[in-house]
Structures are given as structure tokens and as C-alpha cells.
PDB file of C-alpha atoms in Angstrom:
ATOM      1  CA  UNK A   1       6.391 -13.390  27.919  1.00  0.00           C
ATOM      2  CA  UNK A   2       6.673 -10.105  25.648  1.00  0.00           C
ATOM      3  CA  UNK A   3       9.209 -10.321  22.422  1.00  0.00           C
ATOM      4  CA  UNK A   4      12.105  -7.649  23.094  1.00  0.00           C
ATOM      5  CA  UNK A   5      12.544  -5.908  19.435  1.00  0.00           C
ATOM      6  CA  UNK A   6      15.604  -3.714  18.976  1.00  0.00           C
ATOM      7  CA  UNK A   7      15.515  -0.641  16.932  1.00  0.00           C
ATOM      8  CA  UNK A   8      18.707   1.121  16.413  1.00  0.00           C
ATOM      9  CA  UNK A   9      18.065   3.950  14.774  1.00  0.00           C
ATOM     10  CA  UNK A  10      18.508   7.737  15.211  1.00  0.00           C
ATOM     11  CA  UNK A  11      16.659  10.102  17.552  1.00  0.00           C
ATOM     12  CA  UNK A  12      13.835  12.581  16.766  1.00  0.00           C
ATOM     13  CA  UNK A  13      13.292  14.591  19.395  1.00  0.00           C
ATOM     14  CA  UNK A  14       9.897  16.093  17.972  1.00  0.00           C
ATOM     15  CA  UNK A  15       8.772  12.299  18.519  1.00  0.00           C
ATOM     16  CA  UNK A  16       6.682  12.066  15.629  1.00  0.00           C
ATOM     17  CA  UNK A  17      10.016   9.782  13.375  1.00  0.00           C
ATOM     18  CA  UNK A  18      12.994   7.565  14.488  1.00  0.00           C
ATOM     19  CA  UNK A  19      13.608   5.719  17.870  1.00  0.00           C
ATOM     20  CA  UNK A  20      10.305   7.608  19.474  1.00  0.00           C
ATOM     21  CA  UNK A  21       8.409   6.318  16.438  1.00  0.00           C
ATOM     22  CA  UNK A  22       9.790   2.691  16.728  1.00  0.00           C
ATOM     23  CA  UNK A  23       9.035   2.823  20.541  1.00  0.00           C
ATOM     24  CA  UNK A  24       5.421   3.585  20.441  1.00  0.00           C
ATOM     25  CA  UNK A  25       4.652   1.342  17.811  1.00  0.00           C
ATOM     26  CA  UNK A  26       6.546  -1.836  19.169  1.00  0.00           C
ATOM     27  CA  UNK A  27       4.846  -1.014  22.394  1.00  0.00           C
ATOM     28  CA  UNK A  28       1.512  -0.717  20.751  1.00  0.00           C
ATOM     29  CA  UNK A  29       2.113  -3.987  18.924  1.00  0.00           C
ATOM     30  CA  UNK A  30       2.144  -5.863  22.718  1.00  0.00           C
ATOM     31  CA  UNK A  31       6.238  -6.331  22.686  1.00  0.00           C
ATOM     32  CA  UNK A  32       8.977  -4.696  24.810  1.00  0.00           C
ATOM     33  CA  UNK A  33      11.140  -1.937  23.204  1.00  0.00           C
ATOM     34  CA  UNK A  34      15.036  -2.019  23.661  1.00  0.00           C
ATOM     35  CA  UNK A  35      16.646   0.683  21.658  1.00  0.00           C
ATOM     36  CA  UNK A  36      20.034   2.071  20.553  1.00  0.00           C
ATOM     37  CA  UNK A  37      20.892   5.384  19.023  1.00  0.00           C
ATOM     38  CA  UNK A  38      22.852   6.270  15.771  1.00  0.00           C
ATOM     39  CA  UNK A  39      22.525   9.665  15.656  1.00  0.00           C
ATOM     40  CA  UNK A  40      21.080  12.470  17.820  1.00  0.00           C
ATOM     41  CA  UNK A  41      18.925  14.750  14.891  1.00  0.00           C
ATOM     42  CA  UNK A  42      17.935  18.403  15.659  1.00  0.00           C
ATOM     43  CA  UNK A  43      14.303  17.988  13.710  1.00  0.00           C
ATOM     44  CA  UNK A  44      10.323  18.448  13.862  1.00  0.00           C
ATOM     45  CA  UNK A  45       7.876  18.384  11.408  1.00  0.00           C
ATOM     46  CA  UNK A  46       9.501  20.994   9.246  1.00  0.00           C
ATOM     47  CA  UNK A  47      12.952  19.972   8.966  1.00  0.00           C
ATOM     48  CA  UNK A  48      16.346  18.460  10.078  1.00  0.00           C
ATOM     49  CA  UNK A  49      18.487  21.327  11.113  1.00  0.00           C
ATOM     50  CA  UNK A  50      21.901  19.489  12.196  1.00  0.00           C
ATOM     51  CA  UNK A  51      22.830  16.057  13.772  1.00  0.00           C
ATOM     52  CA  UNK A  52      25.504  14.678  16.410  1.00  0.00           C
ATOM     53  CA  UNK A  53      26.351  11.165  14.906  1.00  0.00           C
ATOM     54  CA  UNK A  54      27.359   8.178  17.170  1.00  0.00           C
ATOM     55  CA  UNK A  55      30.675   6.653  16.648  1.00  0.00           C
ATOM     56  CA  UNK A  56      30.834   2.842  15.726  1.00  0.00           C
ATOM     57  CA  UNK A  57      32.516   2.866  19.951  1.00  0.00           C
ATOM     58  CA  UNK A  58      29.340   4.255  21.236  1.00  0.00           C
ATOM     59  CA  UNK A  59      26.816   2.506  19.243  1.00  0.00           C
ATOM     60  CA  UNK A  60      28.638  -0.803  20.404  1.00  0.00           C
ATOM     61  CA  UNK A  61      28.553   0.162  23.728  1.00  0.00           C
ATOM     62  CA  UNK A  62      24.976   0.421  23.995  1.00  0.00           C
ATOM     63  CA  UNK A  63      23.817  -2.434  21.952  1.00  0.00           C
ATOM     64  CA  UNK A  64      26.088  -5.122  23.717  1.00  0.00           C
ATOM     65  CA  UNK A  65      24.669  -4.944  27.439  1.00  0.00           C
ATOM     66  CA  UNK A  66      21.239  -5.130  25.718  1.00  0.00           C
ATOM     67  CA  UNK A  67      21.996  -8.660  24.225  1.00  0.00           C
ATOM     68  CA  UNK A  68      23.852 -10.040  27.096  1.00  0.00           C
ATOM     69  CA  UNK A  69      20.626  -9.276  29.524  1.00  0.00           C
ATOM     70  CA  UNK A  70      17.733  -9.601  26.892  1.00  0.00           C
ATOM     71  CA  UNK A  71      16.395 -12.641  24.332  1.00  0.00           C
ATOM     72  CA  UNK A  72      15.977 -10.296  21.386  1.00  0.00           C
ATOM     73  CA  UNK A  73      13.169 -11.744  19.548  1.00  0.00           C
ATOM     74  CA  UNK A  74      12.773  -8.691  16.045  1.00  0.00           C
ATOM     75  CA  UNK A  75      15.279  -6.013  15.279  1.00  0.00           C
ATOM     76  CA  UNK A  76      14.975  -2.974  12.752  1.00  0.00           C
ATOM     77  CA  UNK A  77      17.806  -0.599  11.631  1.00  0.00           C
ATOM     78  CA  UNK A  78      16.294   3.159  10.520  1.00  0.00           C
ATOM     79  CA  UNK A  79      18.708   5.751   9.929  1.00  0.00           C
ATOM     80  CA  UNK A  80      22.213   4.809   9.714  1.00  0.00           C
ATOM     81  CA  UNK A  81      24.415   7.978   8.808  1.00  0.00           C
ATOM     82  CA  UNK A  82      28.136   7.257   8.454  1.00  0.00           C
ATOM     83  CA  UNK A  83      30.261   4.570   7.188  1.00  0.00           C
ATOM     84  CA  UNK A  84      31.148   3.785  10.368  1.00  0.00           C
ATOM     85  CA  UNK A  85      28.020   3.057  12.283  1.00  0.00           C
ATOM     86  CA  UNK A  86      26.678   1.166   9.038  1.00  0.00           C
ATOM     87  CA  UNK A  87      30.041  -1.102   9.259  1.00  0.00           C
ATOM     88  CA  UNK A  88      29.092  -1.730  12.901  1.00  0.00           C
ATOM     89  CA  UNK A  89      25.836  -2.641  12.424  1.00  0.00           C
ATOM     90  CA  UNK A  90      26.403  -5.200  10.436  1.00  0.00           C
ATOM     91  CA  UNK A  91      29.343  -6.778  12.695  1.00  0.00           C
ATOM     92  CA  UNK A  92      26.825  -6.640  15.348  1.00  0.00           C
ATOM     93  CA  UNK A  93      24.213  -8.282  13.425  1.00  0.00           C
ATOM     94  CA  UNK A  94      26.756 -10.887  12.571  1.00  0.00           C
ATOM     95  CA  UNK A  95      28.548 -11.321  15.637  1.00  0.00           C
ATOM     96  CA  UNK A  96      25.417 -11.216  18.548  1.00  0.00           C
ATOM     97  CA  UNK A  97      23.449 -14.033  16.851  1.00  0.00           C
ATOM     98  CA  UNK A  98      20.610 -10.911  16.378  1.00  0.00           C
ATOM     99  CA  UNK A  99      17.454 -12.270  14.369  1.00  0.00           C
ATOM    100  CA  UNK A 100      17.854 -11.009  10.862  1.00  0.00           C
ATOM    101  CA  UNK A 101      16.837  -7.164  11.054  1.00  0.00           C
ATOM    102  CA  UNK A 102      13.999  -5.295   9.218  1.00  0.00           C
ATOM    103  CA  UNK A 103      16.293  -2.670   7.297  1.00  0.00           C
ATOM    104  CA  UNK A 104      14.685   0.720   6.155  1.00  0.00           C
ATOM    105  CA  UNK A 105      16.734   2.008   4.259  1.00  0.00           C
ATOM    106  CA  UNK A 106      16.314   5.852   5.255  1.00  0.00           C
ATOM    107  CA  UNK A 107      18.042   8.495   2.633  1.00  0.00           C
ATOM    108  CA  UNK A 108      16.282  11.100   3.158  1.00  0.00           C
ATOM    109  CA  UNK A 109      13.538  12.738   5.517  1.00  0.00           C
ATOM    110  CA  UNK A 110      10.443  13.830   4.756  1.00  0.00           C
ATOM    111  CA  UNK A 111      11.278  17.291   4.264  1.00  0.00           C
ATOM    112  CA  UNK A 112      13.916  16.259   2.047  1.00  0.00           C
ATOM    113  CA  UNK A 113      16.934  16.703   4.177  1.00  0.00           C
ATOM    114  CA  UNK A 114      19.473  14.030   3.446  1.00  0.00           C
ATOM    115  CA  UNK A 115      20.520  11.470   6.410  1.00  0.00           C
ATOM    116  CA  UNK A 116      22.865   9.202   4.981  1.00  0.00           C
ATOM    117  CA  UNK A 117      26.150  10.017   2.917  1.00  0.00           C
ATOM    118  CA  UNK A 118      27.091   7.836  -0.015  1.00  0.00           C
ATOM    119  CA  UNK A 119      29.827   6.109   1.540  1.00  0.00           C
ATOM    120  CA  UNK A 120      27.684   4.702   3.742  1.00  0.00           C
ATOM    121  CA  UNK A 121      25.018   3.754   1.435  1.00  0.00           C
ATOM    122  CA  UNK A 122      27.254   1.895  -0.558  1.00  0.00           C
ATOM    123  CA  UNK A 123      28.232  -0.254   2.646  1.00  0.00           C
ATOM    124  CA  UNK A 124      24.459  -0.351   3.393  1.00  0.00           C
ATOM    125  CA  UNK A 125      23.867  -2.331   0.469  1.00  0.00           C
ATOM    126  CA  UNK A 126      26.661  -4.338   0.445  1.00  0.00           C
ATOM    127  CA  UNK A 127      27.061  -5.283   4.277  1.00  0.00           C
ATOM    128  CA  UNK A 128      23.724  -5.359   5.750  1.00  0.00           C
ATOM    129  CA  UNK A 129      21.460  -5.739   3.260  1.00  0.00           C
ATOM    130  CA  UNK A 130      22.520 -10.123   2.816  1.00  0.00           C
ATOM    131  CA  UNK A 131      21.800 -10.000   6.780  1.00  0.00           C
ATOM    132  CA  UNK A 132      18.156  -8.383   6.430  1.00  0.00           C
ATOM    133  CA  UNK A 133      15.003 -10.187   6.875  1.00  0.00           C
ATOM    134  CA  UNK A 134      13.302  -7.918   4.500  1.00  0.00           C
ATOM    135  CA  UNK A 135      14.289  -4.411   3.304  1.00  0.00           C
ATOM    136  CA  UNK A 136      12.036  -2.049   2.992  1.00  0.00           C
ATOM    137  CA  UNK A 137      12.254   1.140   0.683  1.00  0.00           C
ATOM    138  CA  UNK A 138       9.826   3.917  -0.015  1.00  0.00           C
ATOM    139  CA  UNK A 139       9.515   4.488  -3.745  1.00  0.00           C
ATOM    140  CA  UNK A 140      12.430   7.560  -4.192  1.00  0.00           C
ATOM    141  CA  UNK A 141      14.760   5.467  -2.047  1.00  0.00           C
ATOM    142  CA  UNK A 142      14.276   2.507  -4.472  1.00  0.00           C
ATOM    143  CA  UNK A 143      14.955   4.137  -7.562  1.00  0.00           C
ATOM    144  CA  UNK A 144      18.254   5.646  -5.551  1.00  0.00           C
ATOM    145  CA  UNK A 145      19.308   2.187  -4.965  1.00  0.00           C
ATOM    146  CA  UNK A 146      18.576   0.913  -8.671  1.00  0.00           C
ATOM    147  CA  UNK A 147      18.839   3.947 -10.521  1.00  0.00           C
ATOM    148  CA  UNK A 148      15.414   2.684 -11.648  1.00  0.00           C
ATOM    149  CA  UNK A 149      12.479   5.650 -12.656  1.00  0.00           C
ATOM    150  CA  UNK A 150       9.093   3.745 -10.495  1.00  0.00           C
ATOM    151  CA  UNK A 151       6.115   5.268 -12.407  1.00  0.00           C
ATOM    152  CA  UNK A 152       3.758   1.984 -12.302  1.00  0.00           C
ATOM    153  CA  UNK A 153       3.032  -1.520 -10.720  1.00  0.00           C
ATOM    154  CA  UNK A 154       5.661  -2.960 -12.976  1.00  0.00           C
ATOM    155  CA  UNK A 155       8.271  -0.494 -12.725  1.00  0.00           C
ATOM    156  CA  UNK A 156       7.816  -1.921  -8.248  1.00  0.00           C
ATOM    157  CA  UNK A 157       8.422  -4.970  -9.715  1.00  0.00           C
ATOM    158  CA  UNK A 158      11.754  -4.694 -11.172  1.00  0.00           C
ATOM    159  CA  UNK A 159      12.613  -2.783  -8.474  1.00  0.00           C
ATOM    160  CA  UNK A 160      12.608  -4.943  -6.411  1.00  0.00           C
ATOM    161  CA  UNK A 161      14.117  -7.521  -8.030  1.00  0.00           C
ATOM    162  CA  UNK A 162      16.913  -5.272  -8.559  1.00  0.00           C
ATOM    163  CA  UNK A 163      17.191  -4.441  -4.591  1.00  0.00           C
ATOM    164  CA  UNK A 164      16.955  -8.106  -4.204  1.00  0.00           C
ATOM    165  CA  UNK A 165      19.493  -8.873  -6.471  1.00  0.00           C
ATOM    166  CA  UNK A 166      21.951  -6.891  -4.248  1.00  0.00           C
ATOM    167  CA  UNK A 167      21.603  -9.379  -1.736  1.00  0.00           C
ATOM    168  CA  UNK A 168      18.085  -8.529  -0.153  1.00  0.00           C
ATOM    169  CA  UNK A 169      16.672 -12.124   1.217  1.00  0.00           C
ATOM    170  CA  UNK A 170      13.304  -9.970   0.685  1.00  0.00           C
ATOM    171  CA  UNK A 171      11.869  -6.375   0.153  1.00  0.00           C
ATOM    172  CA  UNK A 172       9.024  -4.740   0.768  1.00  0.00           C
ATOM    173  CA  UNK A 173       8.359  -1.670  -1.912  1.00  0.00           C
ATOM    174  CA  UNK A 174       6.292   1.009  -0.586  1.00  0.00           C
ATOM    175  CA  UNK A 175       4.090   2.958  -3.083  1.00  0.00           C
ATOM    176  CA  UNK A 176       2.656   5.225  -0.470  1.00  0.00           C
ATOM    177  CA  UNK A 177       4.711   8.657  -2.519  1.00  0.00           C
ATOM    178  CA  UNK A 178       3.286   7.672  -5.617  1.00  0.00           C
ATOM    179  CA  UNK A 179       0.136   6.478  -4.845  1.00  0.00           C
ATOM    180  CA  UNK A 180      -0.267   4.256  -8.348  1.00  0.00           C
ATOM    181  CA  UNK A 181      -4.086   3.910  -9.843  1.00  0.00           C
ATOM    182  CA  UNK A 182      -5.490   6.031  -6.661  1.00  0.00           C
ATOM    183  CA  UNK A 183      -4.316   3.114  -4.447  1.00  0.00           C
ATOM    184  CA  UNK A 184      -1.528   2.964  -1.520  1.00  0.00           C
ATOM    185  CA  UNK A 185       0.200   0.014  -2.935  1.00  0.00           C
ATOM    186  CA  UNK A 186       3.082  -2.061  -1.608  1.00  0.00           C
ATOM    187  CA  UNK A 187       4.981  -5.113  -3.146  1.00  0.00           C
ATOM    188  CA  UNK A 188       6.595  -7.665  -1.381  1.00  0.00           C
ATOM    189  CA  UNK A 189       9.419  -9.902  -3.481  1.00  0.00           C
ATOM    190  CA  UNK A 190      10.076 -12.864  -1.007  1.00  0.00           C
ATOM    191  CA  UNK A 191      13.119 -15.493  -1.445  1.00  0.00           C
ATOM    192  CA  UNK A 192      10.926 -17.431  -2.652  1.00  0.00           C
ATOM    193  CA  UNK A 193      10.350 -15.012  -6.009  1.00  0.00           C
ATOM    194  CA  UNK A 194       7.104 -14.381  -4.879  1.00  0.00           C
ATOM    195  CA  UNK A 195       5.663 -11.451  -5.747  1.00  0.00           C
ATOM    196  CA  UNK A 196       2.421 -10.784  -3.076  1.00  0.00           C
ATOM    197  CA  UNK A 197       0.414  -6.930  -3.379  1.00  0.00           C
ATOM    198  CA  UNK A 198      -0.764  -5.187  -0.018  1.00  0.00           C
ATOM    199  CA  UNK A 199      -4.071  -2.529  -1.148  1.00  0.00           C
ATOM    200  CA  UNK A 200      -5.418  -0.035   0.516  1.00  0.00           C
ATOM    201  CA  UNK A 201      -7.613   3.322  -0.315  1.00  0.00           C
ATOM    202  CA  UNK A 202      -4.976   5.829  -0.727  1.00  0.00           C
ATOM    203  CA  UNK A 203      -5.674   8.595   2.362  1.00  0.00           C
ATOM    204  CA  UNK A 204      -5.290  12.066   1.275  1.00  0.00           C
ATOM    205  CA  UNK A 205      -3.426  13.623   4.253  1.00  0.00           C
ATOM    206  CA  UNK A 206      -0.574  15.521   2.692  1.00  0.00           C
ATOM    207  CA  UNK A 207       2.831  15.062   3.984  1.00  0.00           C
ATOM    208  CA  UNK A 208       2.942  12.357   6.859  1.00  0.00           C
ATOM    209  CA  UNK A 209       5.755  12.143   9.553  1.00  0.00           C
ATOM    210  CA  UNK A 210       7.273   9.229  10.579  1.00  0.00           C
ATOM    211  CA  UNK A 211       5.548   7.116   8.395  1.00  0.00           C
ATOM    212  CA  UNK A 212       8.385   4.529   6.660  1.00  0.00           C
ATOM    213  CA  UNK A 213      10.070   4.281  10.849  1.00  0.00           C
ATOM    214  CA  UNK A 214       5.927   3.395  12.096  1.00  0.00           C
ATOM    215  CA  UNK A 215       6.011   0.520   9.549  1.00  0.00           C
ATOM    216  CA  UNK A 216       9.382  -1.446   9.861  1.00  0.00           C
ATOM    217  CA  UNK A 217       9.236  -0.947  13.714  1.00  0.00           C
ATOM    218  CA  UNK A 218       5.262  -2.701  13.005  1.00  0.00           C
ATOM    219  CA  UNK A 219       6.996  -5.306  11.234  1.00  0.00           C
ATOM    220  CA  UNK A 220       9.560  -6.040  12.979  1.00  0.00           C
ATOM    221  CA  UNK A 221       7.210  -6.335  16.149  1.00  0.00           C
ATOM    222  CA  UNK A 222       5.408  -8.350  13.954  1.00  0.00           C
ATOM    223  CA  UNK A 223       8.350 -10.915  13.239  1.00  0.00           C
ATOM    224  CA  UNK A 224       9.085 -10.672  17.006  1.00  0.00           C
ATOM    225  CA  UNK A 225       5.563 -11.934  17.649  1.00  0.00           C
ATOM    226  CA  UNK A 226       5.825 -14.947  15.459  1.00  0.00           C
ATOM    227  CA  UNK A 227       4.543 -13.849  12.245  1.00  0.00           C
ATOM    228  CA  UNK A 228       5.097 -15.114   8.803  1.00  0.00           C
ATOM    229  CA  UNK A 229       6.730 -12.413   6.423  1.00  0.00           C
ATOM    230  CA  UNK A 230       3.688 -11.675   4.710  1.00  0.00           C
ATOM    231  CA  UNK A 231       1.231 -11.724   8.040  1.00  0.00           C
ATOM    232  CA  UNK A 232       3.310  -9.150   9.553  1.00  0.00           C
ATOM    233  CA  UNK A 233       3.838  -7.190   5.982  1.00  0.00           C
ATOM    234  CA  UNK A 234      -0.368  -7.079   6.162  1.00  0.00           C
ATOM    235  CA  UNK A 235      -0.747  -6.520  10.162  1.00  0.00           C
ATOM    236  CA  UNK A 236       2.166  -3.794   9.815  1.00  0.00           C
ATOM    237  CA  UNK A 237       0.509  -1.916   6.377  1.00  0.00           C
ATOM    238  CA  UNK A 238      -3.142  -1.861   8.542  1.00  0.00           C
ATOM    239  CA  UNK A 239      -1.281  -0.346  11.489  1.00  0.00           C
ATOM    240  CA  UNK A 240      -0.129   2.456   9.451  1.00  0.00           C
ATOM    241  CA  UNK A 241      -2.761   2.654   7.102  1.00  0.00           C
ATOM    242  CA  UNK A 242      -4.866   3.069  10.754  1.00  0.00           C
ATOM    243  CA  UNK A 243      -2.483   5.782  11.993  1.00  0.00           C
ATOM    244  CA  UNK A 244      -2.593   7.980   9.313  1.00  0.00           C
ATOM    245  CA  UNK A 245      -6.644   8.384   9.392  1.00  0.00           C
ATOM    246  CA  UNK A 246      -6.759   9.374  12.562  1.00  0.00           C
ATOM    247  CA  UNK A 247      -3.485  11.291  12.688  1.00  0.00           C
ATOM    248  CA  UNK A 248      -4.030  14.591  14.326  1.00  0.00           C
ATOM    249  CA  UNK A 249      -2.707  17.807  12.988  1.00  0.00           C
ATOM    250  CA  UNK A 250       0.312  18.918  15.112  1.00  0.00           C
ATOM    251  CA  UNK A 251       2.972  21.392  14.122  1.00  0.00           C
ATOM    252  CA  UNK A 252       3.678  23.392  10.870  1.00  0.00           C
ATOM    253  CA  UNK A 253       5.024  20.625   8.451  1.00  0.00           C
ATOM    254  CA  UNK A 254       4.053  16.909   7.635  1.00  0.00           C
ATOM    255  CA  UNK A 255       1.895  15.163   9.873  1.00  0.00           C
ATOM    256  CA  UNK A 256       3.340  12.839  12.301  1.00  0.00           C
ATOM    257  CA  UNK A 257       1.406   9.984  13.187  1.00  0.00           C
TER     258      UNK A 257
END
């Protein structure tokens, strides 16, 4: 039988981030995609130019017949814009006996347009972060959530210690923007205090689209499937790592995968 994995998330309709991204790649990992919406974005590779965000009502709505019909086996949370539909979230996480989600933490896109407000960051970290199975920030939104400056290996390190001290049962630092010592490095703090480094060659393919949403859905799929943190950490990193070299060029902006 396939594992049902959950995304709520928001909606890019250029298809290369969000709920489109999370569908293709928990299809592609074998499992069955169930997904609610947090926000309808007006985006594509260039930009964000506005957004219609789902009340905490509506986001309810749609999440609640899904559990009632469907064993959810993995669930990831991407973009989560206002206090409100954070707050809801994490009742629904709580409340729905929902495995512990993959949380990416999304700030801000790619072209640098902001998708959270700080209200609801601040409930992100306090709320739903202790329900997460792993949290997963790129580099710039770690150093938002620690205040931290991530220059090196180390500077990873006590990042995510810091995210973890916030509640984070694990987290999963992605040095993809920063590509330290030529490499695409990520490091994985588990609750165990284990520290654990994922390689790869670092691909040279400018801006990329969609790539932080491709990896927690991959992971969460992952978790769905059975996996052990750190299996689906290393399946999820080749998946990407795999869909950015043979990306194809589409658009005017960063690359979607």
C-alpha cells in the first residue's frame, strides 16, 4: 500500500516551488500526495508579485476530511504566512494524531520576496517547531532564527544547536547558499546530539527554484516510507542533488527543478 504524505503549504502556480513542488516529488518518491493550501502566491521564476492567504477556517476545513478518510503516514509544512494559519497548524498537528511534520521553515523566496511576517515566525518557533520531526533551514533562514552570521562548518554547527535549542527534536542545516570549501554541505543535529555531514560536489547552476520545498517534501516521503532520519536526510539530499543536474532552463529567473 502507498504512504499518504501531507504537505500543507502554499501554492505556486508557475509549478516549479510549493504544493506543485511537494506533489511531484512525493509522487516520484513511490507515495500518494494529499495536500492543503496556506496561501494562493501570484509567482514564477522571477518573483512573488502578491498572495491571497488562507484563514486558519479554511485551512481546517481542508485538512480535516483528509485525516478522517486517509492513514497519513509523513507530513511537511512549507510556507506558513500569518499568525493565524501557523497557530492552526500546530493545533492540527496536535489534535489529528499527524506523524511529527518535516518543517521548512520558508522566510523568504528565492528572489528574495518575503513570505512570512514576524508574528508568525515567532509562533513558528515556538508552536510547531517542539512538534517537528526535523526542521530544516537553508543557511539565511538559520541565521534569521539565531541571529547567528554562518560563514563555515562550525558556524552550521552552532546553528543548529541554537535552532534545536528552541525546541527542534532535530534539524537539518542546508549549506547549499553558501556552498562552504566548494562543497554542497548539509548538517544534521539529531536528539540524540549527533552531529552527521551529507557531501556532495557543489553544482554550479545559478539560482535554483524550488529547491528547499523538493527536499522536505523528499524527506518527508522518505519518513512516510519507513526511513530512519538520516536514510531519508541522504535519499532526500541525492534526489535534489539529482534534480538540479539535469534541471532544464525554463523561464527568465532561477531555475526550477
Amino acid at each position: 500500500m502507498k504512504a499518504v504524505v501531507l504537505s500543507i503549504a502554499g501554492l505556486d502556480p508557475s509549478g516549479g516551488a510549493g504544493i506543485v513542488a511537494d506533489i511531484k516529488t512525493i509522487a516520484a518518491f513511490g507515495c500518494f500526495p494529499a495536500a492543503a493550501l496556506t496561501s494562493i502566491t501570484y509567482q514564477n521564476t522571477t518573483g512573488v508579485f502578491g498572495a491571497e492567504h488562507q484563514t486558519a477556517r479554511s485551512l481546517r476545513a481542508q485538512v480535516e476530511p483528509i485525516v478522517q478518510d486517509l492513514n497519513v503516514a509523513g507530513a511537511k509544512t512549507g510556507m506558513l504566512p500569518t499568525a493565524e494559519i501557523v497557530a492552526e497548524v500546530a493545533r492540527l498537528f496536535a489534535e489529528e494524531n499527524l506523524p511529527a511534520p518535516v518543517v521548512d521553515p520558508v522566510v523568504v523566496a528565492t528572489s528574495g520576496d518575503v513570505l512570512i511576517d514576524d508574528a508568525a515566525f515567532e509562533i513558528l518557533k515556538r508552536d510547531l517547531f517542539p512538534l517537528a520531526r526535523v526542521v530544516t533551514p537553508n543557511i539565511p533562514e538559520a541565521e534569521k532564527l539565531t541571529g547567528l552570521s554562518i560563514q563555515t562548518e562550525a558556524g552550521m554547527r552552532d546553528a543548529a544547536a541554537a535552532i534545536q535549542q528552541l525546541g527542534a527534536r532535530a534539524v537539518l542545516v542546508k549549506g547549499g547558499h553558501r556552498h562552504i570549501d566548494a562543497q554542497a554541505l548539509d548538517i544534521l543535529l539529531t536528539e540524540n546530539g549527533i552531529f552527521t555531514e551529507f557531501r556532495t560536489d557543489y553544482i554550479n547552476a545559478g539560482e535554483v527554484h524550488g529547491s528547499g520545498c523538493t527536499l522536505s517534501a523528499a524527506l518527508a516521503a522518505c519518513l512516510g516510507n519507513g526511513m530512519n532520519l538520516e536514510e531519508a536526510v541522504s535519499a532526500a539530499k541525492k534526489y535534489v542533488t539529482d534534480a538540479i543536474r539535469n534541471a532544464t532552463r525554463l523561464g527568465h529567473g532561477a531555475m526550477p527543478l
